[in-house]
Every structure is written in structure tokens, then in C-alpha cells.
XYZ file of C-alpha atoms in Angstrom:
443
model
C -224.242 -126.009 -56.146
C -222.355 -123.762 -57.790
C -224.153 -119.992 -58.782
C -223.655 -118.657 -62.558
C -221.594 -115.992 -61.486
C -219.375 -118.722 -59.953
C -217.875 -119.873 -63.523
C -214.826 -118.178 -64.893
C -216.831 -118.247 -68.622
C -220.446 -117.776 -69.508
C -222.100 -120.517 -69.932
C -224.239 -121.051 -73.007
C -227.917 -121.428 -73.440
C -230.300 -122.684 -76.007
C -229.610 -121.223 -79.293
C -226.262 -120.506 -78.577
C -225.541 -124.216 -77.282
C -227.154 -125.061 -80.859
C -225.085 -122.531 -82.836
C -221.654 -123.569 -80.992
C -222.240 -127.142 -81.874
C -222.672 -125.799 -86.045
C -219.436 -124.238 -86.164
C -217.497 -127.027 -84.410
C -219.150 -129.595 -87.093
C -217.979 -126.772 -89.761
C -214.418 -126.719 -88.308
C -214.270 -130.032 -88.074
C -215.779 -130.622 -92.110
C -213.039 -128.063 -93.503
C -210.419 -129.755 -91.701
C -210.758 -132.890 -93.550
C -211.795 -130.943 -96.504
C -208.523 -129.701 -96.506
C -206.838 -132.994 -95.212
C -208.268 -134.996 -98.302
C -207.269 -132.151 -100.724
C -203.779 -132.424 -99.601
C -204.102 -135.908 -100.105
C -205.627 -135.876 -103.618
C -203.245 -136.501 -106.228
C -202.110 -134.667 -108.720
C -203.508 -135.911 -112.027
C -201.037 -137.543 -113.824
C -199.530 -135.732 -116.877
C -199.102 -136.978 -120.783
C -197.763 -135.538 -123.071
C -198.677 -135.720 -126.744
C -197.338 -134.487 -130.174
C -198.846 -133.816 -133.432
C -198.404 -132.348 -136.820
C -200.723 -130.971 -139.354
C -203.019 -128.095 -140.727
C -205.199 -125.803 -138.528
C -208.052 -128.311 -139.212
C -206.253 -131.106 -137.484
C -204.835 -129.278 -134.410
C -208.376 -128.598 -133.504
C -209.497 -131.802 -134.144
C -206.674 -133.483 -131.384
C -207.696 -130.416 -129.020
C -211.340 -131.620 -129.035
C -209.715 -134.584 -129.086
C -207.817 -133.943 -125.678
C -210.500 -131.878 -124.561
C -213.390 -134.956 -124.436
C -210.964 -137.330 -122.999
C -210.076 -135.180 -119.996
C -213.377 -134.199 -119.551
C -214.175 -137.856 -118.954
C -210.778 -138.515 -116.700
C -210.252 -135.769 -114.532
C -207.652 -137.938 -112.854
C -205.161 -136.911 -116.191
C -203.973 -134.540 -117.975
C -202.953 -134.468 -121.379
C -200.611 -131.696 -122.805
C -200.704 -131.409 -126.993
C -197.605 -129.923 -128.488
C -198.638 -129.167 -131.966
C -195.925 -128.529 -134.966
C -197.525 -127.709 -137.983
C -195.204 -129.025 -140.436
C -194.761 -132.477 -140.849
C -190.619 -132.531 -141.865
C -190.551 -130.089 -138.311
C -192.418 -132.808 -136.451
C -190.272 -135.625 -137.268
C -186.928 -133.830 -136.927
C -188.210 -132.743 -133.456
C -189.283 -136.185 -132.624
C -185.739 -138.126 -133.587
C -184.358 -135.452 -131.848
C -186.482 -136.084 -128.719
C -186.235 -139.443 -129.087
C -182.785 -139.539 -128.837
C -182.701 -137.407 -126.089
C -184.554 -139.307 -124.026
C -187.114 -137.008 -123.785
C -189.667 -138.286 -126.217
C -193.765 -137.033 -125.607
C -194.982 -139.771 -123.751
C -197.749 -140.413 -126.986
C -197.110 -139.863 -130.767
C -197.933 -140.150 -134.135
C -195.353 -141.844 -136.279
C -195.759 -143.121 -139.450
C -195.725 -147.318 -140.259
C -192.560 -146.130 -142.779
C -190.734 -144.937 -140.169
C -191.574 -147.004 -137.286
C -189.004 -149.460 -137.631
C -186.305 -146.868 -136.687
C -187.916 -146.140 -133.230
C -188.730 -149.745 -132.472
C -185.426 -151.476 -133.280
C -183.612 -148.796 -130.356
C -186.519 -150.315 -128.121
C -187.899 -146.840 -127.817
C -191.538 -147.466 -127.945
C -193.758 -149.625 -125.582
C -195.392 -152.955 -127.417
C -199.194 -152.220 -127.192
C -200.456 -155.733 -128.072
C -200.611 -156.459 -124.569
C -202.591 -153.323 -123.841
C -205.043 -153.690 -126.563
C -205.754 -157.629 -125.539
C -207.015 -156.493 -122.621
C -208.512 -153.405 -123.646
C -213.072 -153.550 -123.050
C -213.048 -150.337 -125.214
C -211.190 -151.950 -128.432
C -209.914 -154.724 -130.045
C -207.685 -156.301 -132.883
C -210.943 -157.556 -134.755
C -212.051 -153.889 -135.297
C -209.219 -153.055 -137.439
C -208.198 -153.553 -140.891
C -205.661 -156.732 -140.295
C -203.471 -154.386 -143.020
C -203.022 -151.476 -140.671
C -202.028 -154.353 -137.529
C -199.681 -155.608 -139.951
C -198.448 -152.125 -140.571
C -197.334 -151.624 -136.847
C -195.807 -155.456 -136.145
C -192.533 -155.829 -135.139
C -190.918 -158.732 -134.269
C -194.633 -160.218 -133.598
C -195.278 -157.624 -131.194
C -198.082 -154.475 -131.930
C -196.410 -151.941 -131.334
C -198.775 -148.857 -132.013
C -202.117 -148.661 -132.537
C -203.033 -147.635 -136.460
C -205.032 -144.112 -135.980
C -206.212 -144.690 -139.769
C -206.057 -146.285 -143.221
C -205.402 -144.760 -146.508
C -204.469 -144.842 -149.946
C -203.066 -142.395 -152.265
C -205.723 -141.716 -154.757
C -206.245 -139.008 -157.594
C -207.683 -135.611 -156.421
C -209.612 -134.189 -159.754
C -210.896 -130.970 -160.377
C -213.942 -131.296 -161.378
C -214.126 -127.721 -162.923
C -211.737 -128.427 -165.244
C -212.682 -131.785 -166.882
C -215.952 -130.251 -167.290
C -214.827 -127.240 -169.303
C -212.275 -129.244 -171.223
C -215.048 -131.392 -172.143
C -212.792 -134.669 -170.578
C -214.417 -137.558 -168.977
C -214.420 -137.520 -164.953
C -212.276 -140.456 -163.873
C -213.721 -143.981 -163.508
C -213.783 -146.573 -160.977
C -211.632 -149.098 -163.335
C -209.463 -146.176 -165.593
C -206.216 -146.899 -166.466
C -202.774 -145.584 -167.206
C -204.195 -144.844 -170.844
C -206.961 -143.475 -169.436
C -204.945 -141.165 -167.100
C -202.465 -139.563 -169.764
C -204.879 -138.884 -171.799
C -206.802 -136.994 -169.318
C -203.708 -135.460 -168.617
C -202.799 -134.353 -172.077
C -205.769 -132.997 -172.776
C -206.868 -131.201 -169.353
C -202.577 -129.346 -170.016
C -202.867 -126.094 -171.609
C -201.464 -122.927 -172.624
C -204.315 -120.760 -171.855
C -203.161 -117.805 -172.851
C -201.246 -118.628 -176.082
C -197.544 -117.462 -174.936
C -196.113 -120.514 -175.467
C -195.792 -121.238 -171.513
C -198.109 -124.135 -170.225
C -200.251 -122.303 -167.868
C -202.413 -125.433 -166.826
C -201.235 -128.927 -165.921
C -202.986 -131.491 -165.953
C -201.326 -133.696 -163.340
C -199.102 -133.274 -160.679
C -197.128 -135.839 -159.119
C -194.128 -136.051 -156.133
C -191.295 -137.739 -157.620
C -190.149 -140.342 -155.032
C -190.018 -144.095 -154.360
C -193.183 -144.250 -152.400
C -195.216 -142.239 -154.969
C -193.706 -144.749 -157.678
C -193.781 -147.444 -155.480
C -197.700 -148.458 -156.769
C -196.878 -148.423 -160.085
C -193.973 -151.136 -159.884
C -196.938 -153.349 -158.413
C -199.704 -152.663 -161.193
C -197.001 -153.394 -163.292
C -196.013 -156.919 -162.044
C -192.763 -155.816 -160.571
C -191.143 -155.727 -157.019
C -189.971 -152.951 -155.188
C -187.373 -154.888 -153.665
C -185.495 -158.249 -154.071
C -187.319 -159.849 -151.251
C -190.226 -158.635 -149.579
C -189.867 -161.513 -147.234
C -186.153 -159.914 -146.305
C -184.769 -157.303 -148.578
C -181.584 -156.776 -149.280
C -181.906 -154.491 -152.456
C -183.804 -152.436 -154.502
C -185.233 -154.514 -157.225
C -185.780 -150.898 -159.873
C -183.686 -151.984 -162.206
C -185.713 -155.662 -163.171
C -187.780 -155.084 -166.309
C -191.734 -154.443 -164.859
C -190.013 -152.480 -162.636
C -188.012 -150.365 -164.847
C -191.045 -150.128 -167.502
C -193.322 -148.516 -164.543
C -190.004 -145.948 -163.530
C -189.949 -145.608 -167.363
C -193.643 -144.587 -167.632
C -193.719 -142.635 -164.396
C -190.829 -140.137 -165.631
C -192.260 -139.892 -168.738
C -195.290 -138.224 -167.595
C -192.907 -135.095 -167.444
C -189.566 -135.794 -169.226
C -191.955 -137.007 -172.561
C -195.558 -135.852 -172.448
C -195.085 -132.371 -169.828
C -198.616 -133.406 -168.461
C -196.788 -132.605 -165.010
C -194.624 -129.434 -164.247
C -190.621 -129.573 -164.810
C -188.252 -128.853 -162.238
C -188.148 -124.820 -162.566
C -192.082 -124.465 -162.917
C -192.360 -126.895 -159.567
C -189.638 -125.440 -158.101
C -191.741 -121.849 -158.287
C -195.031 -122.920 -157.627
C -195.354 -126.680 -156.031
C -197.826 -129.095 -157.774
C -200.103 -129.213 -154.933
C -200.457 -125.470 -154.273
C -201.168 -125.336 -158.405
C -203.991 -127.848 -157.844
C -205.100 -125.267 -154.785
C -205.530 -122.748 -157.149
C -207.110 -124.122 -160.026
C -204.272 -124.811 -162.360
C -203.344 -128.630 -162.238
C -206.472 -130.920 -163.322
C -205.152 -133.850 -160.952
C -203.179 -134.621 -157.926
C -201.992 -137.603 -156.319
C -201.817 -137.760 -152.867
C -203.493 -139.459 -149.517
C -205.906 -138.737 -147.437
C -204.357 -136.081 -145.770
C -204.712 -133.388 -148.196
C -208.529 -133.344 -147.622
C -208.627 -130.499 -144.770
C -206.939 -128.226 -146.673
C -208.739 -128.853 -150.055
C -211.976 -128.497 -148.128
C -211.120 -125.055 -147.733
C -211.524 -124.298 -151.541
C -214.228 -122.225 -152.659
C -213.749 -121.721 -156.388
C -214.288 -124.752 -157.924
C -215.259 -128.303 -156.919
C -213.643 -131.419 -156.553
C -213.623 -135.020 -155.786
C -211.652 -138.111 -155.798
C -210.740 -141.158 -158.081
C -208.789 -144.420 -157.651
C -205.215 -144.614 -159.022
C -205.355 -145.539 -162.511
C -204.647 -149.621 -162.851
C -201.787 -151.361 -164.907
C -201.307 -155.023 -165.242
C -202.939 -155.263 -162.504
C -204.704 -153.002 -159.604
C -202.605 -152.058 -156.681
C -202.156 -149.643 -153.930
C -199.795 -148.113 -151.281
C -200.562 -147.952 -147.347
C -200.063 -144.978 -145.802
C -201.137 -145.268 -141.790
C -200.177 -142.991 -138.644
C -200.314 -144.240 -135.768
C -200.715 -143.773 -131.440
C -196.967 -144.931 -130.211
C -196.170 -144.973 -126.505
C -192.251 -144.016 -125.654
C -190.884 -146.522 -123.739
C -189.846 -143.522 -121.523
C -192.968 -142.422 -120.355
C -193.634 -142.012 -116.731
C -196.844 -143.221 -116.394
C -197.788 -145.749 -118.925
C -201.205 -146.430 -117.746
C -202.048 -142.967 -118.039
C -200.837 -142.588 -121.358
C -202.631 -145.866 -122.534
C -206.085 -144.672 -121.517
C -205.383 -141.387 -123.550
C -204.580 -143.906 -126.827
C -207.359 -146.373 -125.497
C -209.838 -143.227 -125.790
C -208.136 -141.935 -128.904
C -208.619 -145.124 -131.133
C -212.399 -145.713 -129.504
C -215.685 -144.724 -131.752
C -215.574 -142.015 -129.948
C -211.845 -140.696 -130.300
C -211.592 -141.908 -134.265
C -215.351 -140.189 -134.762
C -213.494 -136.993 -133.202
C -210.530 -137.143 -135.589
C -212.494 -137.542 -138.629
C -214.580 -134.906 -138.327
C -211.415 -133.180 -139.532
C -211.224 -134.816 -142.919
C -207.735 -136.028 -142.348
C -208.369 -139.568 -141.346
C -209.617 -142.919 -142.467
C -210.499 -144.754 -139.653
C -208.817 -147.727 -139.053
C -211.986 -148.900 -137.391
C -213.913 -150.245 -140.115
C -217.376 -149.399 -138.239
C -215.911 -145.675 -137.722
C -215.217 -145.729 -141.560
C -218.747 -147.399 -142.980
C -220.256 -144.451 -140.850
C -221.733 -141.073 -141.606
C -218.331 -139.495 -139.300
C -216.310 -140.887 -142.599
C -219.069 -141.135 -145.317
C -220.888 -137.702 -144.954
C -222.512 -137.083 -148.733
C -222.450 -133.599 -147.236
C -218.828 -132.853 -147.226
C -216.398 -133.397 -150.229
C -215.444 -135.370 -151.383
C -218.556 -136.760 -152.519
C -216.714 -139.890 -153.261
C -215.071 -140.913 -150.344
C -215.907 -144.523 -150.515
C -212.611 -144.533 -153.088
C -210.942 -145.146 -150.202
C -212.673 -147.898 -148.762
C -212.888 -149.699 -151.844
C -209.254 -149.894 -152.707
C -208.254 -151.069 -149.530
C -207.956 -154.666 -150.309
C -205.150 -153.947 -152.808
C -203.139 -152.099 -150.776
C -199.806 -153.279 -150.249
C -196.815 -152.186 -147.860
C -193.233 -151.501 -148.276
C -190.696 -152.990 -146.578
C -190.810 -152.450 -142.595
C -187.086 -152.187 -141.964
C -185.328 -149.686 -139.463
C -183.448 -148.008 -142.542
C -186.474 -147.398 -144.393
C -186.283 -144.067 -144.385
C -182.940 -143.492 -145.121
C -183.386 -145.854 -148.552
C -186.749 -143.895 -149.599
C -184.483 -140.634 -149.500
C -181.973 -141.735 -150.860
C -183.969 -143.642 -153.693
C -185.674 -140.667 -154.229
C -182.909 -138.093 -155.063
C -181.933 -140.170 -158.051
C -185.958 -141.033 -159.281
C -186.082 -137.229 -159.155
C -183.421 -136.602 -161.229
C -184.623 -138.981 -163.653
C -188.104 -137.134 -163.192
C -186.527 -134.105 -164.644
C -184.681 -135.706 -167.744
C -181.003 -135.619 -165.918
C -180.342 -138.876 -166.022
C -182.017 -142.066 -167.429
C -184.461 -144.201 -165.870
C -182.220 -147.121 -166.088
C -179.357 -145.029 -164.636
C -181.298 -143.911 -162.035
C -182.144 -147.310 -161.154
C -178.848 -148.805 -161.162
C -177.778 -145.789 -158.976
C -180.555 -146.250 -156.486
C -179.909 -149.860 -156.046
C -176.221 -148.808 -155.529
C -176.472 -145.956 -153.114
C -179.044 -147.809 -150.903
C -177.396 -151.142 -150.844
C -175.424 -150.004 -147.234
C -178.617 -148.998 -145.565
C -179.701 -151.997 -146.117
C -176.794 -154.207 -144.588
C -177.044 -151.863 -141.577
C -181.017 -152.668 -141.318
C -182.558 -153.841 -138.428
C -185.678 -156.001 -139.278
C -188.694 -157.396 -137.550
């Protein structure tokens, strides 16, 4: 038997037996520690774009924020552009390039454009066999909204209507009537009339008491109330149907808010102060527009205000306007992006996003709660919204649509402002549209 001094190496004893075994386990544990990191994969990347006010960018980072806090396994970059007419130049521009974000908001108008170049991914396939959502939670109008060619394409992020913002304020000092569930156009101009002033006696109206965008979707609700069509064929359109008689009586009615009663600013007073910054500061009575609007009105401090239906014709009727979650058909990594929508149009995601005061859910149970219907925040009578939305109605869904709404609307503007007729202005839009819609593409 060998002596200790015999071995080339000492040789270890109790403790140091114990503490030799430790730091080959150790070795050993940040080996594969650092095997399985290298392994790990990188989380997979979406990107998403947005536009809108302050309010709403940090509504879709909380947004972003709770989804990747509950799947570490992606990450989701937000490209915000605060201006909407930025946001969709940028996107057809993207879009063309073949470098579209992976997840968007578009607009049910201008859908058709996107889907007819097979540039977005059908969801319906996603959503049937979604456990976090499903078609029945919906309004069936917002589904409708995003159908093309039988196929969902995009999932409807929310529901509105365009309704009348009131100041409150000034009805009350004028001594007029706050607007009614059931008013009507009588009701309206005469409101109107009354709540327009020259405050200061110079012979300059200093106070409107409506403000309006002259365009074919603003007029578009009108034409209905009134019995008329906003094109030949709903079914498949081929024209503009302005220049038929309910039609032409609401165009009528609609431009004479400015070119006969000046209840709403003319060209040079909009052109130097816009109706809706007027309404910001206190000096138009009423405003039309959607939901949208509400962040930024929230933000006023020196008066109140609220909301009211649109005044009813004939008959009642209202306009859709609905955003919604589209997946490019160039994404890398569909899945990925479809759990970021999944998440996004959950009770979770839409309770997020309305917390803003931009949105109305498109999930009704997200809309009949206290995230939509909050008696603490104006307005105070948000259920306007919910109420109208079995008359809303939606214009055509055609891959031109956008191009016919601008074009339409150059000549209902003129008309607005007393250049031309209302029945010129109608023949003309019919005219000038009539290519866009030979070239259309339709679902």
C-alpha cells in the first residue's frame, strides 16, 4: 500500500471531499444553465400601429404592456402616429411595400381596399377556434362590418355612432332646451338658431350653434332618415343615388344649415378656426361627431357637456363607424400576432381600451359595463350610444370606397358653402364617382 507522500496530488479529506463535490454540481448546473439559455428562443416579435390622441397611445401601451406581461414568449412593438390622415398614408404606403405592421387598425370604410389585394389574413378561422372570444359576443353589425367575400376578416375593436356633442353651458344660459332622446330636425335648427349669436354686437357671429363636417359620410344619415338611398343598390352599387328626390331633400337641408340659416360656420370662419376646436373652446353649442372625440373633450375644464342622439327625420337612422384588429397577410408569425388581437378584443383588452374614452366596445358585455358606462366620467349619457345601435346602417363595403367618399365630398362641400347647388352638386358627384365604381372590387 501506497504512503500519502506516494501520490503526485494531495488527496482530499472530509470537508474538502464535501466542498469539491459542491462546486462540481455548481459547474455542472451553470453549464446547462447556460446550455438552455442558448437554447431559449427569442420571443417572437409583432409589430403594431396606431393613431390617436395622447389618451389613446397610453391606453394601447397598457394595452401592450398587460399582454406581454402575461406572454413573455412575445413581444409586441407599438408604432404610434398621432394623426389619423398620417396613419393611413403611412399604412397604404406600408402596405404596398410589403412591409405592413404585422397588426392594425383600419377602418370598416376602408377595408375593402386592403382585402381585395389579399393583404390581410381572414380571422374567422382564428376566432372559431378562439376559448377567449367568440362571434356571439359581438354586435352581428360590427361582423358584418369586416365580411368580405364571407370571410371575417378583422376583428371589430368597437361600435359607434355619430351623435350630437352639446354644451351644456350654453343651452343653459340661452335658456334652450337640452336635446331629447326622440328630437328632430325641427328640433335641432331651432336649437341651433337660437344657441348662434353675435355676442358682442359687431355684426360678426361670435357663437355657433352647430358645427358640422361637410362630407358624404356625415350626410350619409340624413339620406336614410329621410327615406332615401345613398346609392343605387346597396345590394351592388354602381352609382351614387344623391340626386333621387329624399335624397336630394336631405343634401338640400344639410347645406342649408350654413348656406340658409348660418347656424354652422362658412368656409372663411372654418377655414380659421375648425368647428371642432370652436366647440373646444366654448363657442359652437353642438357638434357632430363619433365616439372618438371623447378623450379629448374629457380634457375640458370650463364648461360641461354631454351627448344626444342625431336628430330623426322620416324616420330614425344612423351611421357605423368601427376600427378594427387586421392581421397583414405578411406577417411572420401569425400565431403570435393572433394572440396579441385574441388578448386585445378579450374583456380584458376592450376593458383596457375603454378606459380611454375612445371606444365602444364591440363586446356587448364590455359595453353594458361600468369600463363603458361609468356615471363618473362624461359623458353622463353614454348609453346614447348603445341605444341607437339598432338603427345603424353601413355604407357600401367596396374596395373604391374611399376614393368615392372623397371625391363625393369635394363637391357636397362646395355646395356646403353656397358655390354650387345642391342638385348640381349631386349630379356632379354621381358623375365624378361613376369610374371608381366600375373599377370596384366587391365582396
Amino acid at each position: 500500500m501506497k504512503d500519502v507522500a506516494d501520490y503526485p496530488f494531495p488527496l482530499l479529506t472530509g470537508s474538502a471531499v464535501l466542498y469539491n463535490t459542491a462546486m462540481k454540481r455548481l459547474l455542472i448546473l451553470t453549464c446547462l444553465l447556460v446550455l438552455l439559455a442558448a437554447c431559449r428562443p427569442e420571443p417572437a416579435d409583432v409589430s403594431f400601429m396606431v393613431f390617436g390622441d395622447p389618451a389613446e397611445f397610453t391606453a394601447y401601451q397598457s394595452l401592450v404592456d398587460a399582454f406581454t406581461a402575461a406572454h413573455s414568449d412575445v413581444s409586441v412593438t407599438l408604432t404610434h402616429i398621432p394623426s389619423q390622415a398620417d396613419y393611413r398614408a403611412r399604412l397604404a404606403t406600408d402596405f404596398a411595400a410589403g412591409t405592413p405592421p404585422d397588426v392594425s387598425l383600419i377602418n370598416f370604410r376602408r377595408m375593402g381596399a386592403f382585402a381585395a389585394a389579399g393583404q390581410l389574413e381572414p380571422l374567422g378561422p382564428y376566432l372559431d377556434q378562439s376559448a377567449v372570444v367568440g362571434r356571439d359576443d359581438f354586435y352581428p353589425v360590427t361582423l358584418e362590418a369586416f365580411t368580405w367575400q364571407e370571410q371575417l376578416m378583422c376583428i371589430p375593436q368597437n361600435i359607434s355612432s355619430l351623435v350630437v356633442y352639446y354644451n351644456r353651458d350654453l343651452f343653459t344660459a340661452a335658456g334652450v332646451a337640452e336635446p331629447a332622446d326622440d328630437w328632430n330636425w325641427a328640433d335641432f335648427l331651432a336649437a341651433a338658431q337660437a344657441l348662434t349669436m353675435d355676442t358682442d354686437g359687431d355684426g360678426q357671429t361670435d357663437q355657433y350653434g352647430a358645427g358640422i363636417e361637410a362630407s358624404l359620410f356625415r350626410l350619409a344619415p340624413f339620406i336614410w332618415q329621410n327615406g332615401g338611398q345613398l346609392v343605387d343598390d346597396p345590394d351592388f352599387p354602381l352609382q351614387l343615388a344623391l340626386t333621387r328626390v329624399p335624397a336630394q331633400a336631405a343634401l338640400t337641408w344639410f347645406t342649408e344649415l350654413q348656406t340658409l340659416h348660418h347656424v354652422v360656420p362658412d368656409r372663411v370662419a372654418e377655414e380659421s378656426l375648425d368647428s371642432e376646436s370652436r366647440f373646444i373652446e366654448g363657442t359652437t353649442a353642438m357638434y357632430f361627431n363619433s365616439r372618438r372625440g371623447t378623450p379629448t373633450y374629457r380634457e375640458i375644464t370650463s364648461f360641461d357637456w354631454d351627448v344626444a342622439p342625431l336628430p330623426r327625420g322620416e324616420q330614425t337612422a344612423g351611421v357605423l363607424h368601427s376600427d378594427a384588429y387586421c392581421l397583414a397577410a405578411a406577417a411572420a408569425d401569425k400565431d403570435a400576432a393572433w394572440r396579441f388581437i385574441e388578448f386585445a378584443n378579450s374583456t380584458e383588452g376592450q376593458t383596457i381600451i375603454a378606459g380611454s374614452g375612445r371606444t365602444v366596445p364591440s363586446l356587448m358585455s364590455v359595453a353594458e359595463s361600468p369600463a363603458f358606462l361609468d356615471p363618473a366620467t362624461r359623458p353622463t349619457r353614454a348609453r346614447v350610444f348603445l341605444d341607437t345601435i339598432d338603427e345603424l346602417r353601413l355604407v357600401p363595403i367596396i374596395s373604391t370606397w374611399d376614393e368615392i367618399e372623397i371625391t363625393a365630398g369635394k363637391e357636397i362641400e362646395r355646395a356646403f358653402y353656397g358655390d354650387i347647388s345642391p342638385q348640381e352638386a349631386a349630379l356632379l358627384a354621381r358623375t365624378r364617382t361613376e369610374e371608381y365604381f366600375q373599377l370596384a372590387v366587391r365582396p
